[in-house]
């Protein structure tokens, strides 16, 4: 691995000349990555539908199914990390999934992987995420677990949205990559379990509901493409969260992060991790980080946790305002579902939408499902603003109110 001098601190690394020459020779000879996921390997629950064509290859169909779902629109107003800011320069999930896709496609292109599959996994990986980021995910999981003994996790809910709620007949490869994407658990090596079946996948989903984080930590993607998206989820948010933290004034403008190999700026972090992954993974049946990159990655996460994610002011608003709002909304909606009230807001604005979308796939009435799960589905689908508006509609006299920080100060 070589590098260029930078104006300050850590350098922008480059691939070694030896590897660059090897890649060029492989391309000239037409050599393909023998471990890439080929379109012919696609597996669907209903193989009689959604067959690939020249103009809509297998995993392109998955991407199109994802981006045309109504929930895809809602990425645009779902908090990534920083809620309570009227500031369009702070990242929302719509940008995050695009960044994951872009970084993963860059790496996948050099490694010779299936870029269509990478795009489908990346663009769908957070479609089940709650409003208000990981705080909202935690609050919803606590409520669901208290009532049912089952856990809510956004990666599991993303595949529920695609595989059950809307029944889009997505491929096993895409669903598995989304389920196993959880970027909270970094590893030095990512070795795919190439032989996984839908039966294995279904068992993993159920285990995540029953065992929560303990099961999620054991998830391993089926494909190299899924492994790349998993590491790129972290690459996409670590540096970007730092950028956003400066904009949100969570950290002072002169604060200096400290990682030697990867750098402290978003562009350097993306470049240097991309180079390290390619350098250590090219021509292999797994994705690997160097010892130094892995150490730096862990240090970056720890430093982000210490100075950003655990910020007392931010978490105070989550715990003292958002959490009780989640509780009020959850139990009000649950009452309507238990009563099977077809005039309720949850029926008119959620259940009806799902039933209409499922007509061509399944005639079953979604409203007959487990009431707590229906409520969790609805809340998870909401954007931040939708959640606030619905809470205000149902609880006009509630003492809980969110005050956004304006663009131009007080």
GROMACS .gro file of C-alpha atoms in nm:
model
  410
    1UNK     CA    1   0.000   0.000   0.000
    2UNK     CA    2   0.146   0.338  -0.101
    3UNK     CA    3   0.043   0.691  -0.012
    4UNK     CA    4   0.053   1.055  -0.118
    5UNK     CA    5   0.141   1.341   0.114
    6UNK     CA    6  -0.154   1.537   0.244
    7UNK     CA    7  -0.164   1.898   0.360
    8UNK     CA    8  -0.234   1.791   0.715
    9UNK     CA    9  -0.199   1.468   0.910
   10UNK     CA   10  -0.282   1.131   0.760
   11UNK     CA   11  -0.220   1.070   0.393
   12UNK     CA   12  -0.448   0.955   0.115
   13UNK     CA   13  -0.329   0.600   0.053
   14UNK     CA   14  -0.310   0.426  -0.283
   15UNK     CA   15  -0.307   0.065  -0.390
   16UNK     CA   16   0.039  -0.084  -0.417
   17UNK     CA   17   0.189  -0.080  -0.766
   18UNK     CA   18   0.213  -0.459  -0.754
   19UNK     CA   19  -0.161  -0.501  -0.696
   20UNK     CA   20  -0.250  -0.238  -0.954
   21UNK     CA   21  -0.051  -0.426  -1.218
   22UNK     CA   22  -0.212  -0.756  -1.114
   23UNK     CA   23  -0.562  -0.609  -1.145
   24UNK     CA   24  -0.483  -0.465  -1.489
   25UNK     CA   25  -0.351  -0.800  -1.613
   26UNK     CA   26  -0.656  -0.982  -1.479
   27UNK     CA   27  -0.884  -0.738  -1.660
   28UNK     CA   28  -0.692  -0.768  -1.986
   29UNK     CA   29  -0.718  -1.147  -1.972
   30UNK     CA   30  -1.091  -1.132  -1.892
   31UNK     CA   31  -1.046  -1.308  -1.562
   32UNK     CA   32  -1.350  -1.298  -1.334
   33UNK     CA   33  -1.381  -1.332  -0.958
   34UNK     CA   34  -1.476  -1.694  -0.905
   35UNK     CA   35  -1.647  -1.609  -0.574
   36UNK     CA   36  -1.875  -1.334  -0.705
   37UNK     CA   37  -2.249  -1.397  -0.688
   38UNK     CA   38  -2.364  -1.472  -1.041
   39UNK     CA   39  -2.708  -1.374  -1.166
   40UNK     CA   40  -2.783  -1.737  -1.250
   41UNK     CA   41  -2.754  -1.826  -0.880
   42UNK     CA   42  -3.051  -1.610  -0.779
   43UNK     CA   43  -3.298  -1.781  -0.543
   44UNK     CA   44  -3.654  -1.657  -0.482
   45UNK     CA   45  -3.939  -1.793  -0.272
   46UNK     CA   46  -4.151  -1.807  -0.585
   47UNK     CA   47  -3.917  -1.885  -0.876
   48UNK     CA   48  -4.203  -1.868  -1.125
   49UNK     CA   49  -4.217  -1.490  -1.079
   50UNK     CA   50  -3.966  -1.213  -1.134
   51UNK     CA   51  -3.752  -1.400  -1.381
   52UNK     CA   52  -3.450  -1.210  -1.508
   53UNK     CA   53  -3.444  -1.057  -1.854
   54UNK     CA   54  -3.179  -0.878  -2.060
   55UNK     CA   55  -3.320  -0.539  -1.965
   56UNK     CA   56  -3.404  -0.629  -1.604
   57UNK     CA   57  -3.139  -0.867  -1.468
   58UNK     CA   58  -3.198  -1.058  -1.146
   59UNK     CA   59  -3.071  -0.811  -0.887
   60UNK     CA   60  -3.173  -0.504  -1.083
   61UNK     CA   61  -3.527  -0.628  -1.030
   62UNK     CA   62  -3.461  -0.634  -0.655
   63UNK     CA   63  -3.331  -0.276  -0.658
   64UNK     CA   64  -3.636  -0.158  -0.850
   65UNK     CA   65  -3.871  -0.335  -0.612
   66UNK     CA   66  -3.702  -0.157  -0.321
   67UNK     CA   67  -3.689   0.195  -0.460
   68UNK     CA   68  -4.053   0.186  -0.573
   69UNK     CA   69  -4.185   0.094  -0.229
   70UNK     CA   70  -4.362   0.380  -0.046
   71UNK     CA   71  -4.125   0.332   0.248
   72UNK     CA   72  -3.827   0.419   0.030
   73UNK     CA   73  -3.953   0.778   0.007
   74UNK     CA   74  -3.943   0.799   0.385
   75UNK     CA   75  -3.566   0.766   0.401
   76UNK     CA   76  -3.558   1.141   0.330
   77UNK     CA   77  -3.687   1.239   0.675
   78UNK     CA   78  -3.547   0.968   0.898
   79UNK     CA   79  -3.275   1.073   1.140
   80UNK     CA   80  -2.935   0.917   1.091
   81UNK     CA   81  -2.790   1.040   1.423
   82UNK     CA   82  -2.888   1.399   1.490
   83UNK     CA   83  -3.254   1.478   1.544
   84UNK     CA   84  -3.399   1.815   1.655
   85UNK     CA   85  -3.220   2.023   1.388
   86UNK     CA   86  -3.378   2.223   1.106
   87UNK     CA   87  -3.067   2.188   0.893
   88UNK     CA   88  -3.055   2.019   0.555
   89UNK     CA   89  -2.677   1.979   0.579
   90UNK     CA   90  -2.722   1.711   0.846
   91UNK     CA   91  -2.742   1.360   0.705
   92UNK     CA   92  -3.066   1.168   0.675
   93UNK     CA   93  -3.097   0.801   0.585
   94UNK     CA   94  -3.166   0.878   0.220
   95UNK     CA   95  -2.810   1.003   0.182
   96UNK     CA   96  -2.664   0.734   0.405
   97UNK     CA   97  -2.793   0.444   0.193
   98UNK     CA   98  -2.663   0.618  -0.122
   99UNK     CA   99  -2.321   0.659   0.036
  100UNK     CA  100  -2.315   0.293   0.138
  101UNK     CA  101  -2.409   0.196  -0.217
  102UNK     CA  102  -2.147   0.421  -0.375
  103UNK     CA  103  -1.860   0.309  -0.150
  104UNK     CA  104  -1.956  -0.058  -0.175
  105UNK     CA  105  -1.987  -0.039  -0.553
  106UNK     CA  106  -1.641   0.122  -0.575
  107UNK     CA  107  -1.488  -0.162  -0.376
  108UNK     CA  108  -1.699  -0.428  -0.548
  109UNK     CA  109  -1.602  -0.304  -0.893
  110UNK     CA  110  -1.230  -0.352  -0.827
  111UNK     CA  111  -1.287  -0.689  -0.656
  112UNK     CA  112  -1.500  -0.807  -0.950
  113UNK     CA  113  -1.823  -0.856  -0.756
  114UNK     CA  114  -2.187  -0.831  -0.864
  115UNK     CA  115  -2.260  -0.458  -0.851
  116UNK     CA  116  -2.634  -0.500  -0.903
  117UNK     CA  117  -2.657  -0.717  -0.592
  118UNK     CA  118  -2.445  -0.470  -0.395
  119UNK     CA  119  -2.678  -0.186  -0.495
  120UNK     CA  120  -2.991  -0.378  -0.396
  121UNK     CA  121  -2.853  -0.469  -0.053
  122UNK     CA  122  -2.721  -0.119   0.012
  123UNK     CA  123  -3.036   0.070  -0.090
  124UNK     CA  124  -3.262  -0.164   0.108
  125UNK     CA  125  -3.055  -0.215   0.420
  126UNK     CA  126  -3.219   0.054   0.637
  127UNK     CA  127  -3.571   0.054   0.492
  128UNK     CA  128  -3.703  -0.085   0.821
  129UNK     CA  129  -3.533   0.173   1.041
  130UNK     CA  130  -3.735   0.370   1.294
  131UNK     CA  131  -3.768   0.746   1.323
  132UNK     CA  132  -3.514   0.910   1.555
  133UNK     CA  133  -3.228   0.676   1.471
  134UNK     CA  134  -3.096   0.415   1.708
  135UNK     CA  135  -3.268   0.581   2.002
  136UNK     CA  136  -3.604   0.521   1.835
  137UNK     CA  137  -3.501   0.164   1.757
  138UNK     CA  138  -3.416   0.105   2.123
  139UNK     CA  139  -3.741   0.255   2.251
  140UNK     CA  140  -3.954   0.053   2.010
  141UNK     CA  141  -3.767  -0.267   2.097
  142UNK     CA  142  -3.824  -0.208   2.470
  143UNK     CA  143  -4.198  -0.166   2.415
  144UNK     CA  144  -4.234  -0.465   2.185
  145UNK     CA  145  -4.029  -0.686   2.415
  146UNK     CA  146  -4.230  -0.583   2.723
  147UNK     CA  147  -4.551  -0.694   2.550
  148UNK     CA  148  -4.438  -0.996   2.347
  149UNK     CA  149  -4.094  -1.106   2.464
  150UNK     CA  150  -3.963  -1.038   2.112
  151UNK     CA  151  -3.701  -0.781   2.011
  152UNK     CA  152  -3.711  -0.513   1.745
  153UNK     CA  153  -3.394  -0.456   1.541
  154UNK     CA  154  -3.385  -0.245   1.228
  155UNK     CA  155  -3.195  -0.494   1.011
  156UNK     CA  156  -3.452  -0.763   1.090
  157UNK     CA  157  -3.737  -0.524   1.031
  158UNK     CA  158  -3.591  -0.420   0.695
  159UNK     CA  159  -3.631  -0.775   0.568
  160UNK     CA  160  -3.975  -0.798   0.728
  161UNK     CA  161  -4.081  -0.494   0.525
  162UNK     CA  162  -3.954  -0.646   0.201
  163UNK     CA  163  -4.027  -1.013   0.255
  164UNK     CA  164  -4.346  -1.014   0.462
  165UNK     CA  165  -4.525  -0.679   0.485
  166UNK     CA  166  -4.506  -0.604   0.114
  167UNK     CA  167  -4.420  -0.957  -0.005
  168UNK     CA  168  -4.200  -0.847  -0.293
  169UNK     CA  169  -4.043  -1.188  -0.367
  170UNK     CA  170  -3.691  -1.049  -0.332
  171UNK     CA  171  -3.398  -1.282  -0.378
  172UNK     CA  172  -3.244  -1.473  -0.090
  173UNK     CA  173  -2.913  -1.305  -0.171
  174UNK     CA  174  -3.056  -0.954  -0.129
  175UNK     CA  175  -3.262  -1.035   0.180
  176UNK     CA  176  -2.971  -1.212   0.346
  177UNK     CA  177  -2.736  -0.922   0.275
  178UNK     CA  178  -2.984  -0.679   0.430
  179UNK     CA  179  -3.042  -0.899   0.734
  180UNK     CA  180  -2.668  -0.942   0.793
  181UNK     CA  181  -2.566  -0.582   0.723
  182UNK     CA  182  -2.562  -0.464   1.084
  183UNK     CA  183  -2.263  -0.229   1.091
  184UNK     CA  184  -2.253  -0.204   1.470
  185UNK     CA  185  -2.037  -0.517   1.491
  186UNK     CA  186  -1.699  -0.468   1.326
  187UNK     CA  187  -1.480  -0.763   1.229
  188UNK     CA  188  -1.131  -0.803   1.089
  189UNK     CA  189  -1.248  -1.069   0.843
  190UNK     CA  190  -1.582  -1.128   0.677
  191UNK     CA  191  -1.611  -1.485   0.548
  192UNK     CA  192  -1.939  -1.561   0.367
  193UNK     CA  193  -2.150  -1.868   0.432
  194UNK     CA  194  -2.203  -1.942   0.064
  195UNK     CA  195  -2.430  -2.243   0.115
  196UNK     CA  196  -2.712  -2.075   0.311
  197UNK     CA  197  -3.069  -2.154   0.204
  198UNK     CA  198  -3.404  -1.984   0.264
  199UNK     CA  199  -3.456  -2.231   0.549
  200UNK     CA  200  -3.134  -2.110   0.712
  201UNK     CA  201  -3.233  -1.749   0.652
  202UNK     CA  202  -3.579  -1.797   0.808
  203UNK     CA  203  -3.426  -1.957   1.115
  204UNK     CA  204  -3.187  -1.664   1.153
  205UNK     CA  205  -3.471  -1.412   1.131
  206UNK     CA  206  -3.670  -1.590   1.400
  207UNK     CA  207  -3.363  -1.622   1.621
  208UNK     CA  208  -3.309  -1.246   1.599
  209UNK     CA  209  -3.665  -1.181   1.717
  210UNK     CA  210  -3.625  -1.422   2.009
  211UNK     CA  211  -3.263  -1.361   2.111
  212UNK     CA  212  -3.202  -1.003   1.996
  213UNK     CA  213  -2.845  -0.874   1.983
  214UNK     CA  214  -2.699  -1.212   2.078
  215UNK     CA  215  -2.835  -1.359   1.753
  216UNK     CA  216  -2.751  -1.054   1.543
  217UNK     CA  217  -2.386  -1.069   1.646
  218UNK     CA  218  -2.370  -1.419   1.496
  219UNK     CA  219  -2.508  -1.322   1.154
  220UNK     CA  220  -2.277  -1.388   0.860
  221UNK     CA  221  -2.367  -1.285   0.502
  222UNK     CA  222  -2.419  -1.547   0.235
  223UNK     CA  223  -2.225  -1.354  -0.031
  224UNK     CA  224  -1.908  -1.150  -0.069
  225UNK     CA  225  -2.135  -0.870  -0.186
  226UNK     CA  226  -2.318  -0.880   0.147
  227UNK     CA  227  -1.985  -0.872   0.331
  228UNK     CA  228  -1.877  -0.562   0.138
  229UNK     CA  229  -2.202  -0.379   0.216
  230UNK     CA  230  -2.166  -0.468   0.583
  231UNK     CA  231  -1.822  -0.307   0.618
  232UNK     CA  232  -1.925  -0.015   0.395
  233UNK     CA  233  -2.215   0.066   0.628
  234UNK     CA  234  -1.951   0.158   0.886
  235UNK     CA  235  -1.729   0.337   0.636
  236UNK     CA  236  -2.025   0.549   0.528
  237UNK     CA  237  -2.129   0.666   0.873
  238UNK     CA  238  -1.812   0.700   1.082
  239UNK     CA  239  -1.666   1.002   0.906
  240UNK     CA  240  -2.003   1.147   0.803
  241UNK     CA  241  -2.124   1.144   1.163
  242UNK     CA  242  -1.818   1.345   1.251
  243UNK     CA  243  -1.899   1.600   0.983
  244UNK     CA  244  -2.254   1.624   1.112
  245UNK     CA  245  -2.134   1.657   1.471
  246UNK     CA  246  -1.940   1.970   1.376
  247UNK     CA  247  -2.246   2.115   1.197
  248UNK     CA  248  -2.468   2.034   1.496
  249UNK     CA  249  -2.206   2.185   1.732
  250UNK     CA  250  -2.194   1.865   1.934
  251UNK     CA  251  -1.818   1.896   1.914
  252UNK     CA  252  -1.619   2.222   1.882
  253UNK     CA  253  -1.476   2.320   1.542
  254UNK     CA  254  -1.118   2.274   1.664
  255UNK     CA  255  -1.172   1.921   1.799
  256UNK     CA  256  -0.920   1.675   1.652
  257UNK     CA  257  -0.995   1.306   1.614
  258UNK     CA  258  -0.702   1.069   1.635
  259UNK     CA  259  -0.651   0.773   1.405
  260UNK     CA  260  -0.315   0.722   1.236
  261UNK     CA  261  -0.387   0.516   0.927
  262UNK     CA  262  -0.743   0.618   0.844
  263UNK     CA  263  -0.735   0.988   0.926
  264UNK     CA  264  -0.991   1.211   1.091
  265UNK     CA  265  -1.168   1.351   0.782
  266UNK     CA  266  -1.451   1.179   0.600
  267UNK     CA  267  -1.284   1.175   0.258
  268UNK     CA  268  -0.963   1.025   0.396
  269UNK     CA  269  -1.150   0.766   0.600
  270UNK     CA  270  -1.344   0.649   0.293
  271UNK     CA  271  -1.040   0.644   0.067
  272UNK     CA  272  -0.804   0.477   0.310
  273UNK     CA  273  -1.046   0.208   0.421
  274UNK     CA  274  -1.139   0.141   0.056
  275UNK     CA  275  -0.772   0.099  -0.034
  276UNK     CA  276  -0.704  -0.123   0.266
  277UNK     CA  277  -0.998  -0.353   0.193
  278UNK     CA  278  -0.904  -0.393  -0.174
  279UNK     CA  279  -0.536  -0.447  -0.091
  280UNK     CA  280  -0.617  -0.722   0.159
  281UNK     CA  281  -0.916  -0.882  -0.017
  282UNK     CA  282  -0.839  -0.895  -0.388
  283UNK     CA  283  -0.847  -1.249  -0.524
  284UNK     CA  284  -0.970  -1.397  -0.197
  285UNK     CA  285  -1.292  -1.569  -0.094
  286UNK     CA  286  -1.342  -1.327   0.197
  287UNK     CA  287  -1.317  -0.959   0.285
  288UNK     CA  288  -1.030  -0.863   0.510
  289UNK     CA  289  -0.888  -0.556   0.685
  290UNK     CA  290  -0.524  -0.514   0.777
  291UNK     CA  291  -0.434  -0.528   1.147
  292UNK     CA  292  -0.377  -0.153   1.154
  293UNK     CA  293  -0.698  -0.063   0.970
  294UNK     CA  294  -0.901  -0.289   1.198
  295UNK     CA  295  -0.743  -0.133   1.507
  296UNK     CA  296  -0.809   0.217   1.375
  297UNK     CA  297  -1.168   0.128   1.286
  298UNK     CA  298  -1.236   0.011   1.640
  299UNK     CA  299  -1.071   0.324   1.779
  300UNK     CA  300  -1.285   0.545   1.554
  301UNK     CA  301  -1.603   0.381   1.676
  302UNK     CA  302  -1.496   0.416   2.039
  303UNK     CA  303  -1.408   0.782   1.989
  304UNK     CA  304  -1.735   0.854   1.810
  305UNK     CA  305  -1.921   0.687   2.096
  306UNK     CA  306  -1.737   0.894   2.354
  307UNK     CA  307  -1.769   1.238   2.197
  308UNK     CA  308  -2.079   1.212   1.973
  309UNK     CA  309  -2.326   0.931   2.038
  310UNK     CA  310  -2.315   0.965   2.417
  311UNK     CA  311  -2.356   1.342   2.415
  312UNK     CA  312  -2.558   1.424   2.727
  313UNK     CA  313  -2.761   1.707   2.575
  314UNK     CA  314  -2.871   1.501   2.277
  315UNK     CA  315  -2.956   1.192   2.479
  316UNK     CA  316  -3.148   1.396   2.735
  317UNK     CA  317  -3.398   1.498   2.467
  318UNK     CA  318  -3.427   1.141   2.344
  319UNK     CA  319  -3.481   0.994   2.690
  320UNK     CA  320  -3.698   1.267   2.842
  321UNK     CA  321  -3.910   1.360   2.538
  322UNK     CA  322  -3.897   1.101   2.260
  323UNK     CA  323  -3.913   0.792   2.481
  324UNK     CA  324  -4.240   0.890   2.658
  325UNK     CA  325  -4.386   0.995   2.322
  326UNK     CA  326  -4.310   0.648   2.189
  327UNK     CA  327  -4.487   0.495   2.487
  328UNK     CA  328  -4.798   0.713   2.452
  329UNK     CA  329  -4.824   0.648   2.082
  330UNK     CA  330  -4.757   0.275   2.108
  331UNK     CA  331  -5.032   0.201   2.355
  332UNK     CA  332  -5.287   0.426   2.187
  333UNK     CA  333  -5.230   0.253   1.854
  334UNK     CA  334  -5.232  -0.089   2.020
  335UNK     CA  335  -5.576  -0.018   2.163
  336UNK     CA  336  -5.710   0.061   1.816
  337UNK     CA  337  -5.565  -0.258   1.667
  338UNK     CA  338  -5.695  -0.480   1.947
  339UNK     CA  339  -6.042  -0.332   1.895
  340UNK     CA  340  -6.006  -0.387   1.518
  341UNK     CA  341  -6.113  -0.026   1.465
  342UNK     CA  342  -6.125   0.024   1.089
  343UNK     CA  343  -6.187   0.396   1.133
  344UNK     CA  344  -5.865   0.440   1.330
  345UNK     CA  345  -5.564   0.622   1.193
  346UNK     CA  346  -5.349   0.310   1.204
  347UNK     CA  347  -5.599   0.129   0.986
  348UNK     CA  348  -5.656   0.412   0.738
  349UNK     CA  349  -5.293   0.519   0.707
  350UNK     CA  350  -5.107   0.192   0.752
  351UNK     CA  351  -5.309  -0.130   0.733
  352UNK     CA  352  -5.503  -0.024   0.425
  353UNK     CA  353  -5.180   0.074   0.247
  354UNK     CA  354  -5.026  -0.265   0.321
  355UNK     CA  355  -5.335  -0.462   0.217
  356UNK     CA  356  -5.357  -0.274  -0.112
  357UNK     CA  357  -4.990  -0.331  -0.184
  358UNK     CA  358  -5.020  -0.706  -0.115
  359UNK     CA  359  -5.321  -0.774  -0.333
  360UNK     CA  360  -5.127  -0.916  -0.626
  361UNK     CA  361  -4.909  -1.126  -0.398
  362UNK     CA  362  -5.132  -1.240  -0.111
  363UNK     CA  363  -5.498  -1.188  -0.033
  364UNK     CA  364  -5.459  -1.229   0.345
  365UNK     CA  365  -5.578  -0.940   0.565
  366UNK     CA  366  -5.273  -0.793   0.737
  367UNK     CA  367  -5.503  -0.655   1.011
  368UNK     CA  368  -5.544  -1.011   1.143
  369UNK     CA  369  -5.179  -1.021   1.245
  370UNK     CA  370  -5.034  -0.994   1.597
  371UNK     CA  371  -5.146  -0.651   1.727
  372UNK     CA  372  -4.814  -0.548   1.883
  373UNK     CA  373  -4.628  -0.635   1.566
  374UNK     CA  374  -4.869  -0.428   1.357
  375UNK     CA  375  -4.808  -0.131   1.588
  376UNK     CA  376  -4.431  -0.182   1.567
  377UNK     CA  377  -4.456  -0.201   1.188
  378UNK     CA  378  -4.645   0.128   1.176
  379UNK     CA  379  -4.418   0.320   1.410
  380UNK     CA  380  -4.106   0.190   1.236
  381UNK     CA  381  -4.241   0.311   0.902
  382UNK     CA  382  -4.275   0.670   1.021
  383UNK     CA  383  -4.045   0.957   0.944
  384UNK     CA  384  -3.945   1.189   1.228
  385UNK     CA  385  -4.197   1.454   1.122
  386UNK     CA  386  -4.473   1.197   1.068
  387UNK     CA  387  -4.419   1.064   1.420
  388UNK     CA  388  -4.438   1.414   1.566
  389UNK     CA  389  -4.749   1.504   1.365
  390UNK     CA  390  -4.931   1.183   1.460
  391UNK     CA  391  -4.845   1.225   1.827
  392UNK     CA  392  -4.976   1.580   1.820
  393UNK     CA  393  -5.295   1.462   1.647
  394UNK     CA  394  -5.363   1.191   1.904
  395UNK     CA  395  -5.232   1.376   2.209
  396UNK     CA  396  -5.298   1.748   2.151
  397UNK     CA  397  -5.258   1.824   2.522
  398UNK     CA  398  -4.947   1.615   2.583
  399UNK     CA  399  -4.674   1.787   2.781
  400UNK     CA  400  -4.409   1.635   2.556
  401UNK     CA  401  -4.295   1.870   2.281
  402UNK     CA  402  -3.993   1.871   2.053
  403UNK     CA  403  -3.814   2.197   1.993
  404UNK     CA  404  -3.599   2.202   1.682
  405UNK     CA  405  -3.281   2.406   1.664
  406UNK     CA  406  -3.337   2.661   1.385
  407UNK     CA  407  -3.106   2.740   1.099
  408UNK     CA  408  -3.025   3.088   1.215
  409UNK     CA  409  -3.016   3.058   1.593
  410UNK     CA  410  -3.258   3.210   1.839
   0.00000   0.00000   0.00000
